[in-house]
């Protein structure tokens, strides 16, 4: 499964919605992720992609859109 | 050695329910309750001062302990919302208690301030004898009661808490503590002085929750590992009362029983540095007899500062 699809799978699981947001659509402004769902989303990314997201990267703006999450994970896993 | 001898607290009389805030910030009362666990909070009057609230908590604590102000070796006062930066409220509280030579120290740290105070008091007790730790806040003057300020306006309330740390006697011994600071994330939660010398809180709530959900369980586990404890061993968890959902997240992360986390958010809201000691006072008053299991204190807030403190029942 490609990275984008795996990110979407986690987003759908933690938001409880079968959504497919636009690449640059804010996951917060659209109401898909509140503060606590964001925490689950970040933990879900760590599990799915086998990465550790350090405290220094725990900023909501890094996970605001699918594009940002995609780019972040690509940088982490390359 | 340092012991926790008594707690005290003070809440202003004015109750501000979610219904009153709802129209100002443009949020439904039910949503405020579900997002925060808060139903009402207290607001100080226009005449109140941070030092005035702190004084009330100080007197309540000293009365419970049966200790005169003159017997104190030091006073520490945490506040992120004091009207004046220097001198802060500690010296004014000491003066109001009739003290003119007892050393005092302000801790200008918001939510984690009283936990830092307890840790510092534990170290100073051997020299000072009795250290009165205070957290006093008028957060209602730091928020923006408009839709733009909704995220912080729904959380905060006013109040003060106190704890007497004694080198020789108390119901629980401070066994260990761990404090941390990460200034690289300072911008996500800060109180700055704006126009008209008014303090204003700025919070990136999502990032704060992300950080707190990791850091609080981690620092509590540091204490457990050092002291050979597991999450099921403490009888009580006293956390900074920031948000009920956050406290439940911490319980889940630690795999600790939720019912051991004392929560008064519903009635008090988030009173920043005061919240830990107000909760501790209310918890202690609710107890029949002395505690028989370890007590964990923990807080997280602007700085970022966070930490945990372990107290064990006195023999």
mmCIF file of N, CA and C in Angstrom, chain A residues 28 33 35-40 42-43 46 53 55 58-61 63, chain B residues 35 182 204-207 209-211 213-215 218 243 245-246 249 306:
data_model
loop_
_atom_site.group_PDB
_atom_site.id
_atom_site.type_symbol
_atom_site.label_atom_id
_atom_site.label_comp_id
_atom_site.label_asym_id
_atom_site.label_seq_id
_atom_site.Cartn_x
_atom_site.Cartn_y
_atom_site.Cartn_z
ATOM 1 N N UNK A 28 -7.591 19.997 10.786
ATOM 2 C CA UNK A 28 -8.166 20.594 11.995
ATOM 3 C C UNK A 28 -9.379 21.456 11.640
ATOM 4 N N UNK A 33 -9.809 16.209 12.914
ATOM 5 C CA UNK A 33 -8.964 15.918 14.074
ATOM 6 C C UNK A 33 -9.108 17.005 15.125
ATOM 7 N N UNK A 35 -7.860 17.922 19.292
ATOM 8 C CA UNK A 35 -6.554 17.803 19.960
ATOM 9 C C UNK A 35 -6.220 16.362 20.301
ATOM 10 N N UNK A 36 -7.199 15.634 20.820
ATOM 11 C CA UNK A 36 -6.909 14.277 21.286
ATOM 12 C C UNK A 36 -6.863 13.286 20.126
ATOM 13 N N UNK A 37 -7.666 13.511 19.090
ATOM 14 C CA UNK A 37 -7.572 12.661 17.906
ATOM 15 C C UNK A 37 -6.223 12.864 17.219
ATOM 16 N N UNK A 38 -5.682 14.080 17.288
ATOM 17 C CA UNK A 38 -4.360 14.340 16.722
ATOM 18 C C UNK A 38 -3.304 13.495 17.435
ATOM 19 N N UNK A 39 -3.424 13.385 18.751
ATOM 20 C CA UNK A 39 -2.496 12.551 19.524
ATOM 21 C C UNK A 39 -2.563 11.102 19.055
ATOM 22 N N UNK A 40 -3.782 10.608 18.835
ATOM 23 C CA UNK A 40 -3.944 9.233 18.342
ATOM 24 C C UNK A 40 -3.394 9.096 16.921
ATOM 25 N N UNK A 42 -0.919 10.798 15.542
ATOM 26 C CA UNK A 42 0.550 10.769 15.577
ATOM 27 C C UNK A 42 1.039 9.400 16.070
ATOM 28 N N UNK A 43 0.393 8.872 17.111
ATOM 29 C CA UNK A 43 0.772 7.535 17.601
ATOM 30 C C UNK A 43 0.529 6.484 16.529
ATOM 31 N N UNK A 46 3.286 6.499 13.992
ATOM 32 C CA UNK A 46 4.499 5.839 14.507
ATOM 33 C C UNK A 46 4.391 4.322 14.374
ATOM 34 N N UNK A 53 8.509 9.528 16.491
ATOM 35 C CA UNK A 53 8.389 10.973 16.285
ATOM 36 C C UNK A 53 8.850 11.651 17.569
ATOM 37 N N UNK A 55 9.876 14.426 20.533
ATOM 38 C CA UNK A 55 9.130 15.542 21.128
ATOM 39 C C UNK A 55 9.329 16.837 20.346
ATOM 40 N N UNK A 58 6.710 17.387 17.857
ATOM 41 C CA UNK A 58 5.313 17.329 18.288
ATOM 42 C C UNK A 58 4.671 18.718 18.217
ATOM 43 N N UNK A 59 4.543 19.192 16.992
ATOM 44 C CA UNK A 59 3.895 20.477 16.730
ATOM 45 C C UNK A 59 2.737 20.211 15.787
ATOM 46 N N UNK A 60 1.564 20.726 16.139
ATOM 47 C CA UNK A 60 0.366 20.421 15.350
ATOM 48 C C UNK A 60 0.537 20.830 13.892
ATOM 49 N N UNK A 61 1.275 21.899 13.651
ATOM 50 C CA UNK A 61 1.384 22.400 12.270
ATOM 51 C C UNK A 61 2.095 21.402 11.343
ATOM 52 N N UNK A 63 1.406 18.339 11.200
ATOM 53 C CA UNK A 63 0.459 17.273 10.873
ATOM 54 C C UNK A 63 -0.887 17.838 10.428
ATOM 55 N N UNK B 35 -15.506 19.099 25.866
ATOM 56 C CA UNK B 35 -14.123 19.336 25.424
ATOM 57 C C UNK B 35 -13.150 19.477 26.582
ATOM 58 N N UNK B 182 11.814 22.322 28.647
ATOM 59 C CA UNK B 182 12.180 22.327 27.230
ATOM 60 C C UNK B 182 11.784 23.677 26.633
ATOM 61 N N UNK B 204 -1.192 27.243 21.729
ATOM 62 C CA UNK B 204 -1.446 26.353 20.600
ATOM 63 C C UNK B 204 -1.915 25.040 21.226
ATOM 64 N N UNK B 205 -3.217 24.977 21.475
ATOM 65 C CA UNK B 205 -3.776 23.886 22.276
ATOM 66 C C UNK B 205 -3.464 22.499 21.747
ATOM 67 N N UNK B 206 -3.484 22.334 20.434
ATOM 68 C CA UNK B 206 -3.233 21.006 19.870
ATOM 69 C C UNK B 206 -1.796 20.547 20.161
ATOM 70 N N UNK B 207 -0.852 21.470 19.994
ATOM 71 C CA UNK B 207 0.546 21.113 20.267
ATOM 72 C C UNK B 207 0.771 20.873 21.756
ATOM 73 N N UNK B 209 -1.409 19.675 23.902
ATOM 74 C CA UNK B 209 -1.938 18.343 24.221
ATOM 75 C C UNK B 209 -0.993 17.255 23.708
ATOM 76 N N UNK B 210 -0.468 17.435 22.490
ATOM 77 C CA UNK B 210 0.486 16.460 21.934
ATOM 78 C C UNK B 210 1.680 16.275 22.870
ATOM 79 N N UNK B 211 2.227 17.401 23.323
ATOM 80 C CA UNK B 211 3.396 17.350 24.199
ATOM 81 C C UNK B 211 3.042 16.760 25.568
ATOM 82 N N UNK B 213 0.575 14.810 26.514
ATOM 83 C CA UNK B 213 0.200 13.389 26.504
ATOM 84 C C UNK B 213 1.426 12.476 26.526
ATOM 85 N N UNK B 214 2.555 12.981 26.044
ATOM 86 C CA UNK B 214 3.785 12.175 26.080
ATOM 87 C C UNK B 214 4.593 12.435 27.350
ATOM 88 N N UNK B 215 4.726 13.716 27.681
ATOM 89 C CA UNK B 215 5.684 14.078 28.727
ATOM 90 C C UNK B 215 5.202 13.704 30.135
ATOM 91 N N UNK B 218 5.580 9.960 30.858
ATOM 92 C CA UNK B 218 7.006 9.603 30.831
ATOM 93 C C UNK B 218 7.697 10.002 32.140
ATOM 94 N N UNK B 243 -7.272 19.707 31.986
ATOM 95 C CA UNK B 243 -8.340 19.275 31.097
ATOM 96 C C UNK B 243 -8.646 17.827 31.471
ATOM 97 N N UNK B 245 -10.028 15.412 29.870
ATOM 98 C CA UNK B 245 -9.671 14.435 28.844
ATOM 99 C C UNK B 245 -8.169 14.127 28.875
ATOM 100 N N UNK B 246 -7.367 15.155 29.150
ATOM 101 C CA UNK B 246 -5.922 14.945 29.250
ATOM 102 C C UNK B 246 -5.593 14.043 30.443
ATOM 103 N N UNK B 249 -6.275 10.585 29.585
ATOM 104 C CA UNK B 249 -5.243 10.076 28.674
ATOM 105 C C UNK B 249 -4.000 9.632 29.450
ATOM 106 N N UNK B 306 7.657 20.660 33.124
ATOM 107 C CA UNK B 306 6.833 19.552 33.572
ATOM 108 C C UNK B 306 7.618 18.726 34.590
#
